mmCIF file of C-alpha atoms and ligand atoms in Angstrom:
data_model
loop_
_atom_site.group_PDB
_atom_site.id
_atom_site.type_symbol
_atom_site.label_atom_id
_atom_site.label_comp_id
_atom_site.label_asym_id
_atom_site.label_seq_id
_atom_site.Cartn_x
_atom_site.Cartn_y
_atom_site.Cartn_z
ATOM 1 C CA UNK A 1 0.000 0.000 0.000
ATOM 2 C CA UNK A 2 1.169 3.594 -0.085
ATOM 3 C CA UNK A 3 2.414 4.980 2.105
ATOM 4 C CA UNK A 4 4.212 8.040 1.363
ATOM 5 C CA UNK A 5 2.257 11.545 0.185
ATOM 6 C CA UNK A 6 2.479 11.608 -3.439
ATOM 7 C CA UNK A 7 0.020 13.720 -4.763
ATOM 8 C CA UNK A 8 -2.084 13.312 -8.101
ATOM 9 C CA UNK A 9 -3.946 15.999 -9.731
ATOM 10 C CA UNK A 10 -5.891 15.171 -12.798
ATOM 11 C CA UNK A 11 -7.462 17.626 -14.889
ATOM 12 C CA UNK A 12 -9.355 17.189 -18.857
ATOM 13 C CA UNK A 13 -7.854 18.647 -21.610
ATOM 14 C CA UNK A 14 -8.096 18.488 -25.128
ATOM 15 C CA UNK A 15 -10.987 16.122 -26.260
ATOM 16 C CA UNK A 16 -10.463 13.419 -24.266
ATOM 17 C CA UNK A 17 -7.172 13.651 -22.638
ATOM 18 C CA UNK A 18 -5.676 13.296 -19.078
ATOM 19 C CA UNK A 19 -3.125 16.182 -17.650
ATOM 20 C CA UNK A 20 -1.954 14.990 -14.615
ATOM 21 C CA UNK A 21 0.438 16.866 -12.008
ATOM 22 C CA UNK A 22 2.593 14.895 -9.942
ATOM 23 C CA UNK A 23 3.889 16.629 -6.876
ATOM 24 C CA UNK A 24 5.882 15.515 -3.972
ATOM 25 C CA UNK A 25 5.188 18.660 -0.988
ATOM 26 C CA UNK A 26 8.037 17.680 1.133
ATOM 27 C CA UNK A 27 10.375 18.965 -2.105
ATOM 28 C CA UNK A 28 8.064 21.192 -3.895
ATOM 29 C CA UNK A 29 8.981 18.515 -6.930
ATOM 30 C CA UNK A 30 6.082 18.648 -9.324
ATOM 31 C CA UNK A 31 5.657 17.122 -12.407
ATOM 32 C CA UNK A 32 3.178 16.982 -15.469
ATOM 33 C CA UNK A 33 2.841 13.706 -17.025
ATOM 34 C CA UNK A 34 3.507 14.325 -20.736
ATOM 35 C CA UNK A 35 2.386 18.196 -22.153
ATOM 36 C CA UNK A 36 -0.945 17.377 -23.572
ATOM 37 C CA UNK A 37 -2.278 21.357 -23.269
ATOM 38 C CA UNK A 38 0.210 24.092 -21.995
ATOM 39 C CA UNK A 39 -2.851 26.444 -20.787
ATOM 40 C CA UNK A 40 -4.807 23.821 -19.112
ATOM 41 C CA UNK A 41 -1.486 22.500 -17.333
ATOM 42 C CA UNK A 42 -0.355 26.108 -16.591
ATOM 43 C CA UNK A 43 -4.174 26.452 -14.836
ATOM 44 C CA UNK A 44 -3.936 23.144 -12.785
ATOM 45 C CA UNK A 45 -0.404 24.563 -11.818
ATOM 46 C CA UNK A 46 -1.926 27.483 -10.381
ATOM 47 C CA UNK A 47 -4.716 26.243 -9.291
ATOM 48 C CA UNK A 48 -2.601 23.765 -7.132
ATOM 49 C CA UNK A 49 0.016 26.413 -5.994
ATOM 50 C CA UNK A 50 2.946 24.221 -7.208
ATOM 51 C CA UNK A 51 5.662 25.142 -9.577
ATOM 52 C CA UNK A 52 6.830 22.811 -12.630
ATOM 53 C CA UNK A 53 9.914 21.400 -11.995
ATOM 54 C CA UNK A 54 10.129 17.949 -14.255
ATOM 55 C CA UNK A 55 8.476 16.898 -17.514
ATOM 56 C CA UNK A 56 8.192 13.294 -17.945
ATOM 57 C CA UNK A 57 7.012 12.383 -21.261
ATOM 58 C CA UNK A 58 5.674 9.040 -22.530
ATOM 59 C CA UNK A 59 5.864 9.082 -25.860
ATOM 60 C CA UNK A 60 6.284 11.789 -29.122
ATOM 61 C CA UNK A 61 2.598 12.283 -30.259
ATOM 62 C CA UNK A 62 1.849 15.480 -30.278
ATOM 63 C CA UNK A 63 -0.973 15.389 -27.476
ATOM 64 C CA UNK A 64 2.075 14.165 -25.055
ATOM 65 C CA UNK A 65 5.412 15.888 -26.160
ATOM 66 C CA UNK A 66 3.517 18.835 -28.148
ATOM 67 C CA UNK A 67 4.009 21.406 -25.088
ATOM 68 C CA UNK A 68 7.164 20.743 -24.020
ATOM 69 C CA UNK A 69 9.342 23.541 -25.510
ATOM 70 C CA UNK A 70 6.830 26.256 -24.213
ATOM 71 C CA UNK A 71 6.626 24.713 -20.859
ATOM 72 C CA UNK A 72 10.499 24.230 -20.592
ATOM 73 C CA UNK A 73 10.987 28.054 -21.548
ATOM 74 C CA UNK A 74 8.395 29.241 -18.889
ATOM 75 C CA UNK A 75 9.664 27.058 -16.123
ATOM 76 C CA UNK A 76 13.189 25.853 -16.795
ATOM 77 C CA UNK A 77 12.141 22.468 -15.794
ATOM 78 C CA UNK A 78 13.893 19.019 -16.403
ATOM 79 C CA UNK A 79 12.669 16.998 -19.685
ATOM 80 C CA UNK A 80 12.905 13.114 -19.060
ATOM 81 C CA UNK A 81 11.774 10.653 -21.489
ATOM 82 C CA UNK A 82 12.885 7.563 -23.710
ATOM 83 C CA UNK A 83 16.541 7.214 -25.018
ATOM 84 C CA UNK A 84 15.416 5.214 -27.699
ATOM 85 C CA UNK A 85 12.661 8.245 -28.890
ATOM 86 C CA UNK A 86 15.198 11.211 -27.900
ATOM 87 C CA UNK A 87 15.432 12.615 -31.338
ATOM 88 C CA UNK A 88 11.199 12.860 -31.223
ATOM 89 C CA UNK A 89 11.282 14.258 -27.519
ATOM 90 C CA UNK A 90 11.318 17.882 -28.006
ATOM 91 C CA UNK A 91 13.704 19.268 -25.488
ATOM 92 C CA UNK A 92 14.721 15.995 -23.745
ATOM 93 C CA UNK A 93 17.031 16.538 -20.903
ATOM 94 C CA UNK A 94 17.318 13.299 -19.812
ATOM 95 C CA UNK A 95 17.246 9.929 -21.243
ATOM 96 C CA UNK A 96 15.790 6.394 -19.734
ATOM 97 C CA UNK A 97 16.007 2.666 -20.637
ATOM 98 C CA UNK A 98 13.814 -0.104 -19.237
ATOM 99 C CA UNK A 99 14.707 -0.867 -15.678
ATOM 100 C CA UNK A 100 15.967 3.070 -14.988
ATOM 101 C CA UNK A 101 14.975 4.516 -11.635
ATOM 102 C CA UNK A 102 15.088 7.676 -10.893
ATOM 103 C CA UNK A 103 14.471 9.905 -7.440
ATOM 104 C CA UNK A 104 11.686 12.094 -7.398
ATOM 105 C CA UNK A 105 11.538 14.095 -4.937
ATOM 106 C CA UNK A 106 12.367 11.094 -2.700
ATOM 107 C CA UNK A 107 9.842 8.509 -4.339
ATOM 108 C CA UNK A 108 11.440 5.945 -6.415
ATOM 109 C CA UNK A 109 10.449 5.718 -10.051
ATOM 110 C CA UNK A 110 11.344 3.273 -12.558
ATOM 111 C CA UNK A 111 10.363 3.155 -16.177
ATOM 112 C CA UNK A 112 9.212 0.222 -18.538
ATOM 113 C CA UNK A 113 10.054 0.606 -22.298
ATOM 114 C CA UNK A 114 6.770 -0.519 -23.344
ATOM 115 C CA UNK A 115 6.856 -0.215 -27.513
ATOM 116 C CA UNK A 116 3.402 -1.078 -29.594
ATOM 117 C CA UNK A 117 1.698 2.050 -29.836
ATOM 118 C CA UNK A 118 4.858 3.556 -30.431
ATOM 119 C CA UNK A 119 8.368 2.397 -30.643
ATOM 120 C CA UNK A 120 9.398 4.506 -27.700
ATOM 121 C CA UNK A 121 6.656 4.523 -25.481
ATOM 122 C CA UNK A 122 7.799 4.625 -22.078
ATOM 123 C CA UNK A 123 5.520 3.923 -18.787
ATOM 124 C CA UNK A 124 6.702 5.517 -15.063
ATOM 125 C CA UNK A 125 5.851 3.338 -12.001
ATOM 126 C CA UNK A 126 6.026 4.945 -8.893
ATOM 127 C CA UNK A 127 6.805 1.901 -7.197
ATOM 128 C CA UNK A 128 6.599 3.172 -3.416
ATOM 129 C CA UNK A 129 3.623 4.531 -4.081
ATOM 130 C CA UNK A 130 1.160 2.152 -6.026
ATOM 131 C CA UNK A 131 1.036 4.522 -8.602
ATOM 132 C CA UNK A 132 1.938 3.971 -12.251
ATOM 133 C CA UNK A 133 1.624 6.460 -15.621
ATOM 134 C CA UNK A 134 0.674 3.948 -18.491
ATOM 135 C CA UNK A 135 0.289 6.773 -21.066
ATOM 136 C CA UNK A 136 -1.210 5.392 -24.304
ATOM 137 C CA UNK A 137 -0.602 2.064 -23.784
ATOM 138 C CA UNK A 138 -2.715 0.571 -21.572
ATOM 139 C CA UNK A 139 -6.407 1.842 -21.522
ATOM 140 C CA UNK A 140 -9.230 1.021 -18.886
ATOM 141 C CA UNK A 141 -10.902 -1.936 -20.964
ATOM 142 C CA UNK A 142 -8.456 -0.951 -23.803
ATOM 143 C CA UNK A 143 -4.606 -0.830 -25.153
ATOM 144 C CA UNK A 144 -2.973 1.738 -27.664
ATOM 145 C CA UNK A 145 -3.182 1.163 -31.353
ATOM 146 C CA UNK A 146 -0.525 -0.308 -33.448
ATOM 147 C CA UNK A 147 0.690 2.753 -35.184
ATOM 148 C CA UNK A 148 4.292 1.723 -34.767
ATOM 149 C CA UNK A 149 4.979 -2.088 -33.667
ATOM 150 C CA UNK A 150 3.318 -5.408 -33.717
ATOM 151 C CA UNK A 151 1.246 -7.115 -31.731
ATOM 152 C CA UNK A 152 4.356 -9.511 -30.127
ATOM 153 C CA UNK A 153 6.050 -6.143 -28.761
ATOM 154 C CA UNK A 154 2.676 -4.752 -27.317
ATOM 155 C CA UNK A 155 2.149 -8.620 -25.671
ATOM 156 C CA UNK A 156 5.413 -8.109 -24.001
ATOM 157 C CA UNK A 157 5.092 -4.140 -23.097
ATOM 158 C CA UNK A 158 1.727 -5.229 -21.373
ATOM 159 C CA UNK A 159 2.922 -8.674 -19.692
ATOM 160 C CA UNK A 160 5.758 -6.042 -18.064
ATOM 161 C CA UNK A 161 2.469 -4.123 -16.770
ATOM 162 C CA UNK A 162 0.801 -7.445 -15.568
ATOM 163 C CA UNK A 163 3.846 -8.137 -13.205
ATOM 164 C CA UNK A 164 2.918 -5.000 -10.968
ATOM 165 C CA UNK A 165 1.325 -5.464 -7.624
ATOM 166 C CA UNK A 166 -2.722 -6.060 -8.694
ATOM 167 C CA UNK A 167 -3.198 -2.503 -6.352
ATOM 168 C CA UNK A 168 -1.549 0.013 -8.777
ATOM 169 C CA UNK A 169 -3.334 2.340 -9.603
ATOM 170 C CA UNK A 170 -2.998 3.315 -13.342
ATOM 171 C CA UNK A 171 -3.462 6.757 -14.546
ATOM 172 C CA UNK A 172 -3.881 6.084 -18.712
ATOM 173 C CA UNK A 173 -3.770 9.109 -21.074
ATOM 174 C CA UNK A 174 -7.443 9.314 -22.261
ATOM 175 C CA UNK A 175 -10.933 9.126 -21.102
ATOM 176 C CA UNK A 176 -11.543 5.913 -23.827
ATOM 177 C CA UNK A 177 -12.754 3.681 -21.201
ATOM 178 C CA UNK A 178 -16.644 3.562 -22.128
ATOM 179 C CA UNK A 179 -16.106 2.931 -25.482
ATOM 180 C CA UNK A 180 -13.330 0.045 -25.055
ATOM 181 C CA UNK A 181 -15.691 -1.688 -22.384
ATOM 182 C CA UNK A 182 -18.386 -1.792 -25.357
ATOM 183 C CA UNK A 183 -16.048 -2.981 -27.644
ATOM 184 C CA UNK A 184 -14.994 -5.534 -24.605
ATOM 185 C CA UNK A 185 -18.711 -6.919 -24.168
ATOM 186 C CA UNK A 186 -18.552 -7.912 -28.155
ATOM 187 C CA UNK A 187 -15.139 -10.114 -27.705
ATOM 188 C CA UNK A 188 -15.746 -11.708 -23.698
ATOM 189 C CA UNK A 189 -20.101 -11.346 -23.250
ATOM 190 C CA UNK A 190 -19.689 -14.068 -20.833
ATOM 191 C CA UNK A 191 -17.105 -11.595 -18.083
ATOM 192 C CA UNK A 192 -19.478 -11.349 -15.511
ATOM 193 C CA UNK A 193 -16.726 -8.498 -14.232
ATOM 194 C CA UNK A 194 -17.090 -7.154 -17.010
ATOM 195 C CA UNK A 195 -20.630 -6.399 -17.713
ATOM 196 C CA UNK A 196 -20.767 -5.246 -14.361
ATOM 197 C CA UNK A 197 -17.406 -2.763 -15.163
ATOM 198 C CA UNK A 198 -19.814 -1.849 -18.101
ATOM 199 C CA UNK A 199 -22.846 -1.239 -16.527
ATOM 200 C CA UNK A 200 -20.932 0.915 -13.660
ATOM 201 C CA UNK A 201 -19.129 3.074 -16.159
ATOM 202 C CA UNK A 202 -21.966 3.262 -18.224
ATOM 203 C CA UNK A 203 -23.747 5.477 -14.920
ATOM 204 C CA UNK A 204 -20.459 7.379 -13.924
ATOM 205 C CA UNK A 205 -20.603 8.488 -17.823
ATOM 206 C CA UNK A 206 -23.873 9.760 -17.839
ATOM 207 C CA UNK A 207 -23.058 11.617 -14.737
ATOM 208 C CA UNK A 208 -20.335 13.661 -16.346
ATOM 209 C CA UNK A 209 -17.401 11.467 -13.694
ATOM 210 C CA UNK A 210 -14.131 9.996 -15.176
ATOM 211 C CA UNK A 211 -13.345 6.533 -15.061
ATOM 212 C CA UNK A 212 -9.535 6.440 -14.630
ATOM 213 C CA UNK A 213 -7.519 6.348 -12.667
ATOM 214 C CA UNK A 214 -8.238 2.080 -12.757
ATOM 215 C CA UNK A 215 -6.598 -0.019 -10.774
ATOM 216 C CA UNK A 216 -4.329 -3.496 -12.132
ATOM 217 C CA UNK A 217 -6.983 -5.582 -10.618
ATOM 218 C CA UNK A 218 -9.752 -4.212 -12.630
ATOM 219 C CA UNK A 219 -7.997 -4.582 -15.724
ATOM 220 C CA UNK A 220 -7.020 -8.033 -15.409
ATOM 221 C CA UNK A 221 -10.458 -8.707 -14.675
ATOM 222 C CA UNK A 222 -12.021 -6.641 -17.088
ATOM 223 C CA UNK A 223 -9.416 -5.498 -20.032
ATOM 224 C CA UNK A 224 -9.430 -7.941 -22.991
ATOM 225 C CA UNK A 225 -5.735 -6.997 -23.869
ATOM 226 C CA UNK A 226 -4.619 -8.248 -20.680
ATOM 227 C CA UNK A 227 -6.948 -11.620 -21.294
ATOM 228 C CA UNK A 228 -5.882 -13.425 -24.255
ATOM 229 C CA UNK A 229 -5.983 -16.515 -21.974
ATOM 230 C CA UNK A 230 -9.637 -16.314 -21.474
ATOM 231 C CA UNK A 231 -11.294 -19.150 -23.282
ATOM 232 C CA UNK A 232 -14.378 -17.238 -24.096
ATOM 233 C CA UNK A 233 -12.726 -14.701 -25.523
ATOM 234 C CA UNK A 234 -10.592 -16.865 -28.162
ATOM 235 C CA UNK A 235 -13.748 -18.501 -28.601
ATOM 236 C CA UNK A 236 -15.310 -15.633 -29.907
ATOM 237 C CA UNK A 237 -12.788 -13.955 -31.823
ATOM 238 C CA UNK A 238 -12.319 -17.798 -33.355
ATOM 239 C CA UNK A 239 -8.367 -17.928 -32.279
ATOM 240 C CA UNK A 240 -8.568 -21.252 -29.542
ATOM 241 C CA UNK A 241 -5.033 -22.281 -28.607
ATOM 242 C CA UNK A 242 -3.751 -19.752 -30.492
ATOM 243 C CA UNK A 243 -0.412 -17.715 -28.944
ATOM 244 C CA UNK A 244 -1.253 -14.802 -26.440
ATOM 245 C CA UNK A 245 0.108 -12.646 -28.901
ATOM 246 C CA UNK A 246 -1.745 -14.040 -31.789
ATOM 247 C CA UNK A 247 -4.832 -13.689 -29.677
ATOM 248 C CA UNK A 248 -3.699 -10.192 -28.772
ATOM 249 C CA UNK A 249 -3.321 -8.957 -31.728
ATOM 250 C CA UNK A 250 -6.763 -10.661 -33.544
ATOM 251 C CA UNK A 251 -8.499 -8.252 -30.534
ATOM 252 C CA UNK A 252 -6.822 -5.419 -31.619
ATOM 253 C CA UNK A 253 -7.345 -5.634 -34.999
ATOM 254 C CA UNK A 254 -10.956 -6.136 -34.302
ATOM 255 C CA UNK A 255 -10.793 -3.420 -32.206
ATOM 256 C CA UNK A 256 -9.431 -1.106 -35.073
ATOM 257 C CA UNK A 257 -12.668 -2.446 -37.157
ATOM 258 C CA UNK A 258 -15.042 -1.779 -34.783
HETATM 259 ZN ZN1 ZN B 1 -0.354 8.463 -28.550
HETATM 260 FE FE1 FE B 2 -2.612 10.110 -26.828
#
């Protein structure tokens, strides 16, 4: 469990994006996970009090990295991101590989090259703190698209995810969660967790609420991405025995179809 006093602030922006400030107050560290929206991330600053001090970016789409040069100009703060994506990390300061940990603010952090939806996605596990930053790769009910690797490199990004402790709590990069679960219902209608996951999101939509952050538990449960074991899903989708991957990447394509 956590124990230390990380805080989270999470904030729309865009469509259907996630800002989120991390801030330690012992240090006054504070953090925005990726630069989705340099206004609405300069408001949640001040709205919080807290001064940016680190970037850490996920990957180079432009509604994650597309703020960083402004931000880095206005508050001198420290760019981290993926060595392997430097050259599309606008004003990277610092570079990671799988496995780094890093201080912040005295909570450990270690990062997970996690390549599918791009080939330098990077994830940040905060791993004092139950708390991980999955970016665009791992949705509530849902994964990233393909736009960059295969289905074998997103199996392995997202069996790195499935080793966490089941209580992390996992702050994805967009509000996509109704949506996937929909999707989910067509490839697993017999999850009894998951029609319920439905039916509950379903009501917090209609009442204007989010639906992240979601926990590891959840998703195993619920998220066919993380379920290519599930017999009624390869039933379904018509891919029995087939490897996780194989199975993995049938869903996604379907998913892409839908
Ligand atoms: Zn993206
Ligand atoms: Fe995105």
């Amino acid at each position: 469990m956590a124990t230390s006093n990380l805080q989270v602030y999470q904030f729309s922006c865009l469509d259907d994006n996630f800002g989120y400030l991390v801030h330690d107050p012992d240090t006054g560290t504070t953090a925005t996970i990726d630069t989705p929206e340099v206004s609405a991330i300069n408001q949640a600053l001040s709205v919080k009090g807290w001064k940016l001090t680190h970037i850490l970016n996920t990957h180079h789409h432009p509604d994650h990295a597309g703020g960083n040069l402004e931000l880095k100009q206005q508050w001198d703060c420290e760019i981290i991101g993926a060595e392997c994506d430097a050259a599309r990390i606008p004003g990277i300061d610092r570079q990671l590989v799988d496995g780094d940990k890093f201080d912040f603010g005295g909570h450990r952090v270690q990062i997970f090259e996690t390549p599918g939806h791009t080939v330098g996605h990077i994830v940040y596990h905060f791993i004092n703190d139950d708390v991980a930053f999955v970016g665009d790769t791992l949705f509530s009910m849902g994964c990233g698209r393909l736009f960059e690797g295969d289905a074998t490199q997103m199996w392995s990004s997202l069996q790195k995810i499935l080793k966490w402790p089941e209580s992390t709590l996992l702050y994805c990069a967009h509000e996509y969660t109704q949506g996937n679960g929909h999707f989910a219902l067509t490839v697993e209608p017999q999850n009894a967790d998951l029609q319920a996951r439905v039916k509950q999101v379903d009501e917090l939509r209609a009442a204007g609420k989010w639906t992240v952050p979601t926990t590891l538990k959840l998703e195993k449960a619920t998220n066919p991405f993380l379920r290519p074991a599930s017999v009624d899903l390869q039933q379904t989708i018509g891919k029995v025995g087939a490897p996780l991957a194989e199975v993995m990447g049938e869903t996604r394509r379907l998913k892409d179809n839908a």
